[in-house]
GROMACS .gro file of C-alpha atoms in nm:
model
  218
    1UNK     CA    1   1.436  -0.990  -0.460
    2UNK     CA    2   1.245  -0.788  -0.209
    3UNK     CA    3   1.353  -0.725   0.146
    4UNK     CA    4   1.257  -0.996   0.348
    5UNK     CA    5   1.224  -0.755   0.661
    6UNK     CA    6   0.879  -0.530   0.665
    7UNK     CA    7   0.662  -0.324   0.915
    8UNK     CA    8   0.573  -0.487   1.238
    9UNK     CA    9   0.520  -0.216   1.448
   10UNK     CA   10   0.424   0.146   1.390
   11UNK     CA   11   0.617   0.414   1.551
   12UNK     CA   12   0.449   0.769   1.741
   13UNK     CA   13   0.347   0.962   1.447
   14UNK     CA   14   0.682   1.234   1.506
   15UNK     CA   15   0.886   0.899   1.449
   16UNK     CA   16   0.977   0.746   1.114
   17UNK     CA   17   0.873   0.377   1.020
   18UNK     CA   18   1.153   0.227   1.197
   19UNK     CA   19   1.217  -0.009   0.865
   20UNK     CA   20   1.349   0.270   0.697
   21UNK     CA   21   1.525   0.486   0.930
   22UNK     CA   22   1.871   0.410   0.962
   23UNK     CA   23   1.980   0.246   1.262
   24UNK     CA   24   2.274   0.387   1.519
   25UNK     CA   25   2.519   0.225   1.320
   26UNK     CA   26   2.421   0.237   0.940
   27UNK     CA   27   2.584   0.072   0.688
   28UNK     CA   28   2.417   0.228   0.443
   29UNK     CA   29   2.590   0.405   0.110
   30UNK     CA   30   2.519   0.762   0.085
   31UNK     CA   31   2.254   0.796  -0.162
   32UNK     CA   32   2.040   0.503   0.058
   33UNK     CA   33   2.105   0.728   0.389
   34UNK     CA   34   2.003   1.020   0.183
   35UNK     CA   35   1.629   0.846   0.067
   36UNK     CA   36   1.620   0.731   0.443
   37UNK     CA   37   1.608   1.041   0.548
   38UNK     CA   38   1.404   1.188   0.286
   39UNK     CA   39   1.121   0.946   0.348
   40UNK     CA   40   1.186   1.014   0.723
   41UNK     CA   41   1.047   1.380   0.642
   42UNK     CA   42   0.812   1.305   0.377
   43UNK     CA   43   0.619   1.061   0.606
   44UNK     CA   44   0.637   1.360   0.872
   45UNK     CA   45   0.422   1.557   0.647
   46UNK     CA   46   0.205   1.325   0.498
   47UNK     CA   47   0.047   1.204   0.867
   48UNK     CA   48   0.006   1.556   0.933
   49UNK     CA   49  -0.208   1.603   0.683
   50UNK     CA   50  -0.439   1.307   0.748
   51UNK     CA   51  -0.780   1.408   0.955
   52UNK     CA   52  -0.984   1.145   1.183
   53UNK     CA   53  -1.355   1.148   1.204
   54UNK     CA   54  -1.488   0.877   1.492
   55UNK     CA   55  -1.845   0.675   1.395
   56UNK     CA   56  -1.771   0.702   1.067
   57UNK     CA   57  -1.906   0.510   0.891
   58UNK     CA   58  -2.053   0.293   1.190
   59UNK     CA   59  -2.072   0.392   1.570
   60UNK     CA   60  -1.737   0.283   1.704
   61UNK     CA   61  -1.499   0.346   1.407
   62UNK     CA   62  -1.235   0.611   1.392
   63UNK     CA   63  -1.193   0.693   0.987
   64UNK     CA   64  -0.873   0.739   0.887
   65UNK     CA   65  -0.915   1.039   0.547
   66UNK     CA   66  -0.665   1.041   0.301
   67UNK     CA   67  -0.812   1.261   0.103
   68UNK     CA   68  -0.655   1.595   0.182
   69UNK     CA   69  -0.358   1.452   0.038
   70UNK     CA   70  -0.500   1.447  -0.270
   71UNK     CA   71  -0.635   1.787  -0.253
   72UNK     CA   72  -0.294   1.939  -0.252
   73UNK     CA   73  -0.096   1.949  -0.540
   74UNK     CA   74   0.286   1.963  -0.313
   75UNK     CA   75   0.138   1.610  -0.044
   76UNK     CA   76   0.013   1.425  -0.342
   77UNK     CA   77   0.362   1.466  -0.511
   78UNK     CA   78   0.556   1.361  -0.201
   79UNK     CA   79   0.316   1.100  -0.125
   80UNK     CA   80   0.394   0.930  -0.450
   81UNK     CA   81   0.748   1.021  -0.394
   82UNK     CA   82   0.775   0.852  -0.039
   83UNK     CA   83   0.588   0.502  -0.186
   84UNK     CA   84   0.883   0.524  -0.492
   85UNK     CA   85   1.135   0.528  -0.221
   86UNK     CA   86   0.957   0.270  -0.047
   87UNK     CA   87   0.983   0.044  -0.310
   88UNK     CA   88   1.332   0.079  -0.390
   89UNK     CA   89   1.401  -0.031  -0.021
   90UNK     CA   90   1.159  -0.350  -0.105
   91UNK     CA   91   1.291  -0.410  -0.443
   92UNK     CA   92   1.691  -0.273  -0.355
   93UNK     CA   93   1.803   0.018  -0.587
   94UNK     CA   94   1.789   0.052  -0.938
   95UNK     CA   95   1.542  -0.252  -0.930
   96UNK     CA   96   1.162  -0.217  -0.965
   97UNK     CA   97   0.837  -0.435  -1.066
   98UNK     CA   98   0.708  -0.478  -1.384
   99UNK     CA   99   0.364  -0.411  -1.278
  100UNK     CA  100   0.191  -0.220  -0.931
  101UNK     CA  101  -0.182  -0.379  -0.855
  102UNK     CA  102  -0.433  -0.148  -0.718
  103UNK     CA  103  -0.738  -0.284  -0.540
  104UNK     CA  104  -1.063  -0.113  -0.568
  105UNK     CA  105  -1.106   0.172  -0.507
  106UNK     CA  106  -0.820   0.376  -0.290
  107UNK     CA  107  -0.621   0.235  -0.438
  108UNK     CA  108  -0.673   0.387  -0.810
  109UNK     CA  109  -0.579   0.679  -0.625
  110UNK     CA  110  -0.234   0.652  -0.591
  111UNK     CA  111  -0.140   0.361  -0.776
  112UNK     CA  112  -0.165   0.488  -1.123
  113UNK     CA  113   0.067   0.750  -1.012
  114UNK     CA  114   0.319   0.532  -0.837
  115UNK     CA  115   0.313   0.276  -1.140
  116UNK     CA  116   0.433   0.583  -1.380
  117UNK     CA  117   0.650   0.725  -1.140
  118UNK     CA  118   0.840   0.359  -1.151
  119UNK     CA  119   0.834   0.260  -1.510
  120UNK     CA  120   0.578   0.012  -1.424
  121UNK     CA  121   0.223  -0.106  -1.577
  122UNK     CA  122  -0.118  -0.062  -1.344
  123UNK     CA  123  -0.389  -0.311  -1.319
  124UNK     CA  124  -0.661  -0.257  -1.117
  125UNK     CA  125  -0.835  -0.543  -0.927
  126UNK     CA  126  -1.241  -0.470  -0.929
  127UNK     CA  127  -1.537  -0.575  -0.786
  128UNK     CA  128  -1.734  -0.883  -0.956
  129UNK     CA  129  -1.906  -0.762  -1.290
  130UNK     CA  130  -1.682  -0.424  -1.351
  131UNK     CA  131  -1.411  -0.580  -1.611
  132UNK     CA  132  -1.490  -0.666  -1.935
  133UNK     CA  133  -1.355  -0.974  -2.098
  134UNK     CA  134  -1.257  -1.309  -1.966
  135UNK     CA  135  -1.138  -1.271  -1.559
  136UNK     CA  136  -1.043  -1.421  -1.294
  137UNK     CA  137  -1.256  -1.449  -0.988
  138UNK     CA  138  -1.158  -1.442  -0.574
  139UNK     CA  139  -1.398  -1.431  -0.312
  140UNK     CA  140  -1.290  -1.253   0.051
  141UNK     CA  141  -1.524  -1.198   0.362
  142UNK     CA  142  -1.638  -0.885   0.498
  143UNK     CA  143  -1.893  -0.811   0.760
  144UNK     CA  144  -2.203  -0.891   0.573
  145UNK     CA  145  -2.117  -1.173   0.363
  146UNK     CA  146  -1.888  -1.247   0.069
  147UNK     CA  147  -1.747  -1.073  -0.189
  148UNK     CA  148  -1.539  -1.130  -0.509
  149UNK     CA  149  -1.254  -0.905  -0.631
  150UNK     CA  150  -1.180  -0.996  -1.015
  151UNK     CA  151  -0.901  -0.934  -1.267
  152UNK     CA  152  -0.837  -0.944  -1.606
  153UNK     CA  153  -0.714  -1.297  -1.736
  154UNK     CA  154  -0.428  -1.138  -1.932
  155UNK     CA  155  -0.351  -0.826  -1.737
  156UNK     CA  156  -0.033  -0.963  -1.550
  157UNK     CA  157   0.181  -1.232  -1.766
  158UNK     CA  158   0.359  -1.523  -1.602
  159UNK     CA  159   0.713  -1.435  -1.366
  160UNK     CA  160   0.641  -1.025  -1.379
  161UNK     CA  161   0.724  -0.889  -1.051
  162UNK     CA  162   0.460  -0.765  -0.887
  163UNK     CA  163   0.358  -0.552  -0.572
  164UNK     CA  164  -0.005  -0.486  -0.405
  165UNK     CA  165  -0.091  -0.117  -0.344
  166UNK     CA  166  -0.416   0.029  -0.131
  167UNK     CA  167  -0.451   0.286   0.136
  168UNK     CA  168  -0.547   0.075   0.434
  169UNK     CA  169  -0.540  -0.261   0.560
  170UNK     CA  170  -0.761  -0.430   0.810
  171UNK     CA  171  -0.902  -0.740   0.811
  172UNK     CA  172  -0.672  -0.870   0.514
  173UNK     CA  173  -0.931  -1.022   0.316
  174UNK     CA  174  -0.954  -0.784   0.036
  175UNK     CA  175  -0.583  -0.768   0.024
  176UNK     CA  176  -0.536  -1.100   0.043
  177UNK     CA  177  -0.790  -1.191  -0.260
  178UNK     CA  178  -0.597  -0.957  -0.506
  179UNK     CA  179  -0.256  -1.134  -0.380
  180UNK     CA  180  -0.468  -1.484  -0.507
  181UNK     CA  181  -0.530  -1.342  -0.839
  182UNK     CA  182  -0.198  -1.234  -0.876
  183UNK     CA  183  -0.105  -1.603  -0.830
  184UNK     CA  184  -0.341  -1.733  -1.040
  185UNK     CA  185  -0.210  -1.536  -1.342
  186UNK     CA  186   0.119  -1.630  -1.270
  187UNK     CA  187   0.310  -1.308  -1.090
  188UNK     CA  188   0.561  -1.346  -0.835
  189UNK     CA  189   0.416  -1.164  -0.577
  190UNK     CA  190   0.661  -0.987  -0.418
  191UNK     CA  191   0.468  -0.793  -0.159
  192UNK     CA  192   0.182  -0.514  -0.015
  193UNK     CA  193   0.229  -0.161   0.048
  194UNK     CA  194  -0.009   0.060   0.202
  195UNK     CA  195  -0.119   0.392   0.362
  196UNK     CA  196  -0.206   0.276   0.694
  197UNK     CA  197  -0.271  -0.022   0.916
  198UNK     CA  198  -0.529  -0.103   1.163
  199UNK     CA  199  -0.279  -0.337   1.367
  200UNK     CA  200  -0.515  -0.437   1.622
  201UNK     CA  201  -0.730  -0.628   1.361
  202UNK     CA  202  -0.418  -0.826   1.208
  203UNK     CA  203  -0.474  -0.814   0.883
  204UNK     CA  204  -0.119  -0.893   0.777
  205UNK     CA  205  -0.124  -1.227   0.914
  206UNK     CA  206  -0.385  -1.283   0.605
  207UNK     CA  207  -0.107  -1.206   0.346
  208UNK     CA  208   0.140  -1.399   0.239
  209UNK     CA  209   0.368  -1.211   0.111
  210UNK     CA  210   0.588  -0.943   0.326
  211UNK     CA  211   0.332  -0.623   0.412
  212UNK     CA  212   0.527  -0.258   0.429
  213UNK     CA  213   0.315   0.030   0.602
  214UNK     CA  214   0.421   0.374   0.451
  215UNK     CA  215   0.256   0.594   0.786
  216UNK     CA  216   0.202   0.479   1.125
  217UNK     CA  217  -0.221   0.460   1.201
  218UNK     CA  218  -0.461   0.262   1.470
   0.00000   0.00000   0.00000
């Protein structure tokens, strides 16, 4: 069963995600104090590497890159690390899910690479029209209109566990379609990770399901 807790608040960026840092008093068993504070310095180095770029892409947006992550072989191997120990803090150790979603397109990036890393099968949720076969369909709103996210009708079979990945959430309503499909197929939904958070747009009041935030952001 996944944690029940998740990320409410983000902490300065020389702070660790106060969700996994232990607290005064931890009760924690060794190896869990030891991924605590692994994560604690992974997520140090990560944010450092992440570069802002204001108006982009519209006059009063700061940008949030993740790219230079990928661009260097050592980050892109301790990002994937720090969402595996992530995950075993959602799911509790030695327990995983049987299958890590990835919405379109971010998060292909990473969530290929986290779904190996865990033992797990990757299914990507696309845009209308980019799946082949039969699908299922969910619209979501976004600033011009609506749009439809779609998955494959057997990609995800009834009562596998089964966790949302993408680098960013904002609004919700991307997120929150894929978590829908999920359902439809029959997954037990057991929660979203993701890079970053714009907090002021409260997107995680969109998903229902618990919403963990790997680095601090907006």
């Amino acid at each position: 069963m996944p944690d029940p807790s998740s990320t409410s608040s983000h902490p300065p960026r020389d702070k660790p995600d106060a969700t996994t840092y232990p607290s005064p008093h931890p009760r924690l068993s060794p190896p869990a104090s030891s991924s605590a504070s692994e994560l604690a310095n992974l997520k140090i180095r990560l944010h450092s590497a992440l570069r802002q770029f204001p108006d982009f892409p519209s006059p009063g947006i700061l940008f949030e890159d993740i790219l230079p992550i990928f661009s260097d072989a050592r980050l892109h191997q301790d990002l994937v690390r720090a969402l595996e120990i992530q995950v075993s803090h959602i799911y509790g150790q030695g327990a995983k899910p049987d299958v890590v979603v990835g919405l379109e397109a971010r998060g292909f990036l990473f969530g290929p690479s986290l779904a190996l890393r865990l033992g797990a099968g990757f299914v990507p949720v696309r845009k209308q029209g980019k799946l082949p076969g039969p699908t299922e369909t969910a619209g979501f709103m976004k600033e011009y209109g609506e749009d439809h996210f779609q998955i494959q009708k057997d990609a995800i079979k009834p009562g596998q566990s089964v966790i949302v990945v993408d680098d960013i959430v904002a609004t919700g309503g991307s997120a929150a379609a894929a978590g829908s499909l999920v359902k439809k197929l029959g997954g037990a939904l057991h929660g979203y990770l993701f890079l970053l958070e714009l907090d002021f747009l409260k997107g995680r009041e969109k998903l229902e399901a618990p919403v963990y935030t790997l680095l601090s952001s907006q």
